Coordinates of C-alpha atoms in Angstrom, one line a residue:
M1 CA -18.8 -23.6 56.9
A2 CA -20.2 -20.1 56.1
K3 CA -17.0 -18.5 57.4
T4 CA -14.9 -20.7 55.1
T5 CA -17.0 -19.7 52.1
I6 CA -16.5 -16.0 52.9
I7 CA -12.8 -16.4 53.2
N8 CA -12.5 -18.2 49.9
F9 CA -14.5 -15.5 48.2
Q10 CA -12.3 -12.8 49.6
F11 CA -9.3 -14.8 48.3
L12 CA -10.7 -15.1 44.8
L13 CA -12.1 -11.6 44.5
P14 CA -8.8 -9.9 43.3
F15 CA -8.4 -12.6 40.6
V16 CA -12.0 -12.0 39.4
I17 CA -11.4 -8.3 39.2
F18 CA -8.1 -8.8 37.4
T19 CA -9.7 -11.1 34.9
L20 CA -12.5 -8.7 34.1
L21 CA -10.1 -5.8 33.6
A22 CA -8.0 -7.9 31.3
L23 CA -11.0 -8.8 29.2
T24 CA -12.0 -5.1 29.0
V25 CA -8.5 -4.1 27.8
A26 CA -8.5 -6.9 25.2
A27 CA -11.9 -5.9 23.9
N28 CA -10.5 -2.3 23.3
D29 CA -7.4 -3.6 21.4
E30 CA -8.7 -6.2 19.0
A31 CA -6.7 -7.2 16.0
Y32 CA -10.0 -7.6 14.2
P33 CA -12.3 -5.0 15.7
T34 CA -16.1 -5.2 15.3
S35 CA -18.7 -2.5 15.8
T36 CA -20.3 -2.2 19.3
T37 CA -23.6 -3.3 17.8
T38 CA -22.2 -6.6 16.5
P39 CA -23.2 -9.6 18.7
D40 CA -20.5 -11.7 20.3
C41 CA -18.6 -14.2 18.1
S42 CA -20.5 -17.4 17.7
L43 CA -20.5 -20.5 15.4
S44 CA -24.2 -20.0 14.8
D45 CA -25.2 -19.4 11.2
E46 CA -27.8 -17.0 12.5
L47 CA -25.2 -14.4 13.5
L48 CA -23.8 -12.1 10.8
I49 CA -20.5 -10.7 11.8
K50 CA -18.7 -8.2 9.5
P51 CA -15.1 -7.0 9.8
V52 CA -14.4 -3.3 10.1
R53 CA -12.2 -2.1 7.2
R54 CA -10.2 1.0 7.9
E55 CA -7.8 3.4 6.2
V56 CA -7.0 5.5 9.3
Y57 CA -5.6 4.0 12.5
G58 CA -4.4 5.2 15.9
G59 CA -6.8 8.1 16.2
G60 CA -5.7 9.7 12.9
R61 CA -2.0 9.0 13.3
I62 CA -1.6 6.2 10.8
F63 CA -2.8 6.3 7.2
D64 CA -3.0 3.2 5.0
I65 CA -2.2 4.4 1.5
T66 CA -2.5 0.9 -0.1
H67 CA -5.3 0.2 -2.5
Q68 CA -7.4 -2.9 -1.9
V69 CA -6.9 -5.6 -4.5
T70 CA -10.3 -6.1 -6.2
V71 CA -11.6 -7.6 -9.4
D72 CA -12.7 -4.1 -10.6
Q73 CA -9.4 -2.2 -10.2
P74 CA -7.5 -1.2 -13.3
S75 CA -5.1 -3.5 -15.1
Y76 CA -3.0 -2.6 -18.1
D77 CA -2.7 -6.2 -19.5
T78 CA -6.3 -7.3 -19.7
E79 CA -8.8 -7.0 -22.5
D80 CA -11.4 -5.0 -20.5
G81 CA -8.8 -2.9 -18.6
R82 CA -9.8 -4.4 -15.2
L83 CA -8.0 -7.0 -13.1
G84 CA -10.8 -9.5 -13.1
Q85 CA -10.9 -12.7 -11.1
F86 CA -7.6 -13.2 -9.3
L87 CA -8.5 -15.3 -6.3
R88 CA -9.7 -18.9 -6.1
L89 CA -10.3 -21.3 -3.2
P90 CA -9.1 -24.8 -4.2
V91 CA -9.2 -26.0 -0.6
S92 CA -12.5 -25.2 1.0
M93 CA -14.2 -26.1 4.3
K94 CA -17.5 -26.0 2.5
N95 CA -16.2 -28.9 0.3
G96 CA -15.1 -30.9 3.3
S97 CA -11.6 -29.6 4.0
F98 CA -10.5 -28.9 7.5
C99 CA -9.4 -25.3 6.6
N100 CA -9.6 -22.8 3.7
I101 CA -6.6 -22.1 1.5
S102 CA -6.8 -19.6 -1.3
E103 CA -4.6 -19.2 -4.4
M104 CA -4.0 -15.9 -6.3
K105 CA -2.8 -15.1 -9.8
F106 CA -2.1 -11.6 -11.0
S107 CA 0.8 -9.4 -12.4
T108 CA 3.5 -8.3 -9.9
H109 CA 2.6 -4.8 -11.0
T110 CA -1.0 -5.0 -9.7
G111 CA -2.5 -2.3 -7.5
T112 CA -0.1 -0.6 -5.1
H113 CA 3.4 -2.0 -6.0
V114 CA 7.1 -1.3 -6.4
D115 CA 9.3 -1.5 -9.5
A116 CA 12.8 -3.0 -9.5
P117 CA 15.5 -2.0 -12.0
G118 CA 14.9 -5.2 -14.0
H119 CA 11.4 -4.0 -14.9
F120 CA 12.8 -1.9 -17.9
F121 CA 16.4 -3.1 -18.1
D122 CA 16.9 -6.7 -19.2
H123 CA 20.6 -6.9 -18.2
Y124 CA 19.6 -5.8 -14.7
F125 CA 16.8 -8.5 -14.7
D126 CA 19.4 -11.1 -15.7
A127 CA 21.8 -9.9 -13.1
G128 CA 19.3 -10.4 -10.3
F129 CA 18.3 -6.8 -9.5
D130 CA 14.9 -7.9 -8.3
V131 CA 12.5 -6.7 -5.6
D132 CA 14.4 -8.8 -3.0
S133 CA 17.4 -6.6 -3.7
L134 CA 15.6 -3.3 -3.1
D135 CA 17.0 -1.1 -0.2
L136 CA 14.5 -1.1 2.7
D137 CA 16.2 2.1 4.0
V138 CA 14.9 3.9 1.0
L139 CA 11.5 2.4 1.3
N140 CA 11.2 3.5 5.0
G141 CA 11.8 6.9 6.5
P142 CA 10.7 10.5 6.5
G143 CA 9.2 12.0 3.4
L144 CA 6.8 14.5 1.8
L145 CA 3.3 14.1 0.3
V146 CA 3.0 17.0 -2.2
D147 CA 0.2 18.2 -4.5
V148 CA 1.1 18.6 -8.2
P149 CA -0.7 21.2 -10.3
R150 CA -3.8 19.4 -11.5
D151 CA -3.5 20.2 -15.2
K152 CA 0.1 19.0 -15.6
N153 CA 2.2 16.0 -16.2
L154 CA 5.4 15.7 -14.1
T155 CA 7.7 17.7 -16.4
A156 CA 11.0 19.4 -15.5
E157 CA 9.1 22.7 -15.2
V158 CA 6.5 21.3 -12.8
L159 CA 9.2 19.5 -10.7
E160 CA 11.2 22.7 -10.3
S161 CA 8.0 24.7 -9.4
L162 CA 7.4 22.4 -6.4
N163 CA 10.5 23.7 -4.7
I164 CA 11.2 20.4 -2.9
P165 CA 14.1 21.0 -0.5
K166 CA 17.5 19.4 -1.0
G167 CA 18.0 16.5 1.3
V168 CA 14.5 15.2 1.0
R169 CA 14.8 11.5 0.0
R170 CA 11.2 10.4 -0.3
V171 CA 8.3 12.2 -2.1
L172 CA 4.8 11.1 -2.9
F173 CA 3.2 13.0 -5.7
R174 CA -0.6 13.5 -5.6
T175 CA -2.0 14.4 -9.0
L176 CA -5.1 14.7 -11.0
N177 CA -5.3 10.8 -11.0
T178 CA -6.5 11.0 -7.4
D179 CA -9.2 13.6 -8.2
R180 CA -10.4 11.5 -11.2
Q181 CA -10.4 8.3 -9.0
L182 CA -8.6 6.5 -11.8
M183 CA -7.6 3.6 -9.5
F184 CA -11.3 2.7 -9.2
K185 CA -11.9 2.6 -13.0
K186 CA -10.7 0.5 -15.9
F187 CA -7.2 1.3 -17.2
D188 CA -7.0 4.8 -18.7
T189 CA -4.0 5.9 -20.7
S190 CA -4.7 9.6 -20.0
Y191 CA -3.3 9.3 -16.5
V192 CA -0.8 11.8 -15.2
G193 CA 2.8 10.7 -14.8
F194 CA 6.5 11.6 -15.3
M195 CA 7.6 12.8 -18.6
A196 CA 11.2 12.0 -19.6
D197 CA 12.4 15.5 -18.9
G198 CA 10.8 15.5 -15.5
A199 CA 12.4 12.2 -14.6
K200 CA 15.8 13.4 -15.8
W201 CA 15.4 16.7 -13.8
L202 CA 14.5 14.8 -10.6
V203 CA 17.6 12.5 -11.0
E204 CA 20.0 15.4 -11.6
N205 CA 18.6 18.1 -9.3
T206 CA 17.2 16.4 -6.2
D207 CA 18.1 13.8 -3.5
I208 CA 14.9 11.9 -4.0
K209 CA 15.3 8.1 -4.0
L210 CA 11.7 7.0 -3.4
V211 CA 9.2 8.3 -5.9
G212 CA 5.5 7.6 -5.1
V213 CA 2.7 8.2 -7.6
D214 CA -1.1 7.7 -7.6
Y215 CA -1.5 5.5 -10.6
L216 CA -0.2 2.2 -12.0
S217 CA 2.8 3.7 -13.7
V218 CA 5.3 6.3 -12.6
A219 CA 5.8 7.3 -16.2
A220 CA 3.2 9.1 -18.4
F221 CA 1.8 6.8 -21.1
D222 CA 3.4 8.8 -23.9
D223 CA 6.8 8.5 -22.2
I224 CA 6.4 5.1 -20.7
I225 CA 9.8 3.8 -21.7
S226 CA 12.1 6.9 -21.7
A227 CA 10.8 8.1 -18.3
H228 CA 11.3 4.7 -16.7
H229 CA 14.8 4.6 -18.1
E230 CA 15.7 7.9 -16.6
L231 CA 14.5 6.8 -13.2
L232 CA 15.8 3.2 -13.1
R233 CA 19.1 3.5 -15.0
N234 CA 21.3 4.2 -12.0
R235 CA 19.5 1.6 -9.7
E236 CA 19.1 4.3 -7.0
I237 CA 15.5 5.3 -7.3
I238 CA 12.6 3.1 -6.3
P239 CA 9.2 3.9 -7.9
V240 CA 6.2 3.1 -5.7
E241 CA 3.1 3.1 -7.9
G242 CA -0.7 3.0 -7.4
L243 CA -0.8 4.8 -4.0
K244 CA -4.1 5.7 -2.4
L245 CA -3.7 9.4 -1.4
D246 CA -7.3 10.7 -1.5
H247 CA -7.8 10.9 2.3
V248 CA -4.4 12.2 3.5
P249 CA -3.4 15.8 4.1
A250 CA -0.3 17.0 2.3
G251 CA 2.8 17.3 4.5
L252 CA 5.6 15.5 6.3
Y253 CA 5.2 11.8 7.3
S254 CA 7.2 8.7 8.2
I255 CA 6.7 6.6 5.1
H256 CA 6.8 2.8 5.3
C257 CA 6.5 0.5 2.2
L258 CA 7.4 -3.2 2.4
P259 CA 7.4 -5.4 -0.8
L260 CA 7.4 -9.2 -0.8
R261 CA 10.8 -10.9 -0.9
M262 CA 10.1 -12.5 -4.3
V263 CA 13.5 -13.6 -5.8
G264 CA 13.6 -13.0 -9.5
A265 CA 10.6 -10.7 -9.6
E266 CA 10.9 -7.2 -11.2
G267 CA 7.9 -5.9 -9.3
S268 CA 5.9 -6.7 -6.1
P269 CA 2.7 -5.7 -4.4
V270 CA 3.5 -3.6 -1.4
R271 CA 1.7 -2.5 1.8
C272 CA 2.4 1.3 2.3
I273 CA 1.5 3.4 5.3
L274 CA 2.1 6.9 6.5
I275 CA 2.7 7.8 10.2
K276 CA 2.4 11.4 11.4

């Protein structure tokens, strides 16, 4: 009997080792990682488990340049200049439901988002040039993150001074907005953006098709209509607005931005990342 027990253990030993190794690998590659000091997952109310929220992944290779959607972030169409309550939980486990289901309500131009041509051209809106029609090839690929002189709007003079090489199709412009942390405050009309002459110069003198900026509007407040018209008129340029660029070195990256496929919408929240 003792001999049989030893043989069975020897037979099971490789499977025990394989199982332990698999668990170790899984623990190091969690979809929802927790800190090493956090206790194991449990249904006990006594255990407080908190998620780890990150902006840099893959050992510094991937940067999340999307702002969190929060009640305090700026909004241009509210009385106090902040987004306010946007999320509710009509189906709640605390109220007896078997799961939680949230609902959200906010502008399609909230936080980090993209504009479609129908945003400022009504005939494009009626024709269906919505976010679902945007070219994903433009929204994904190599591009530059550049620093703009901090005391300037994006004028033709400023654009020319940046010496962006021909052939570059995607550029993210980091401005004074990032330094002032405007995306963490109520809406402020003094933000930096494109003036009409700068937008016109970009269209006529560069190959840029994705224009990324670090506030809610690609256009400066004083040129809000005319600058948008210059950029969107030909339906070739996609503005990506409200980017979070404060923790990323300037340089060349692979840019990836994916809007929701909302048919009929002239704007959409977007998740944007940079990969070295």
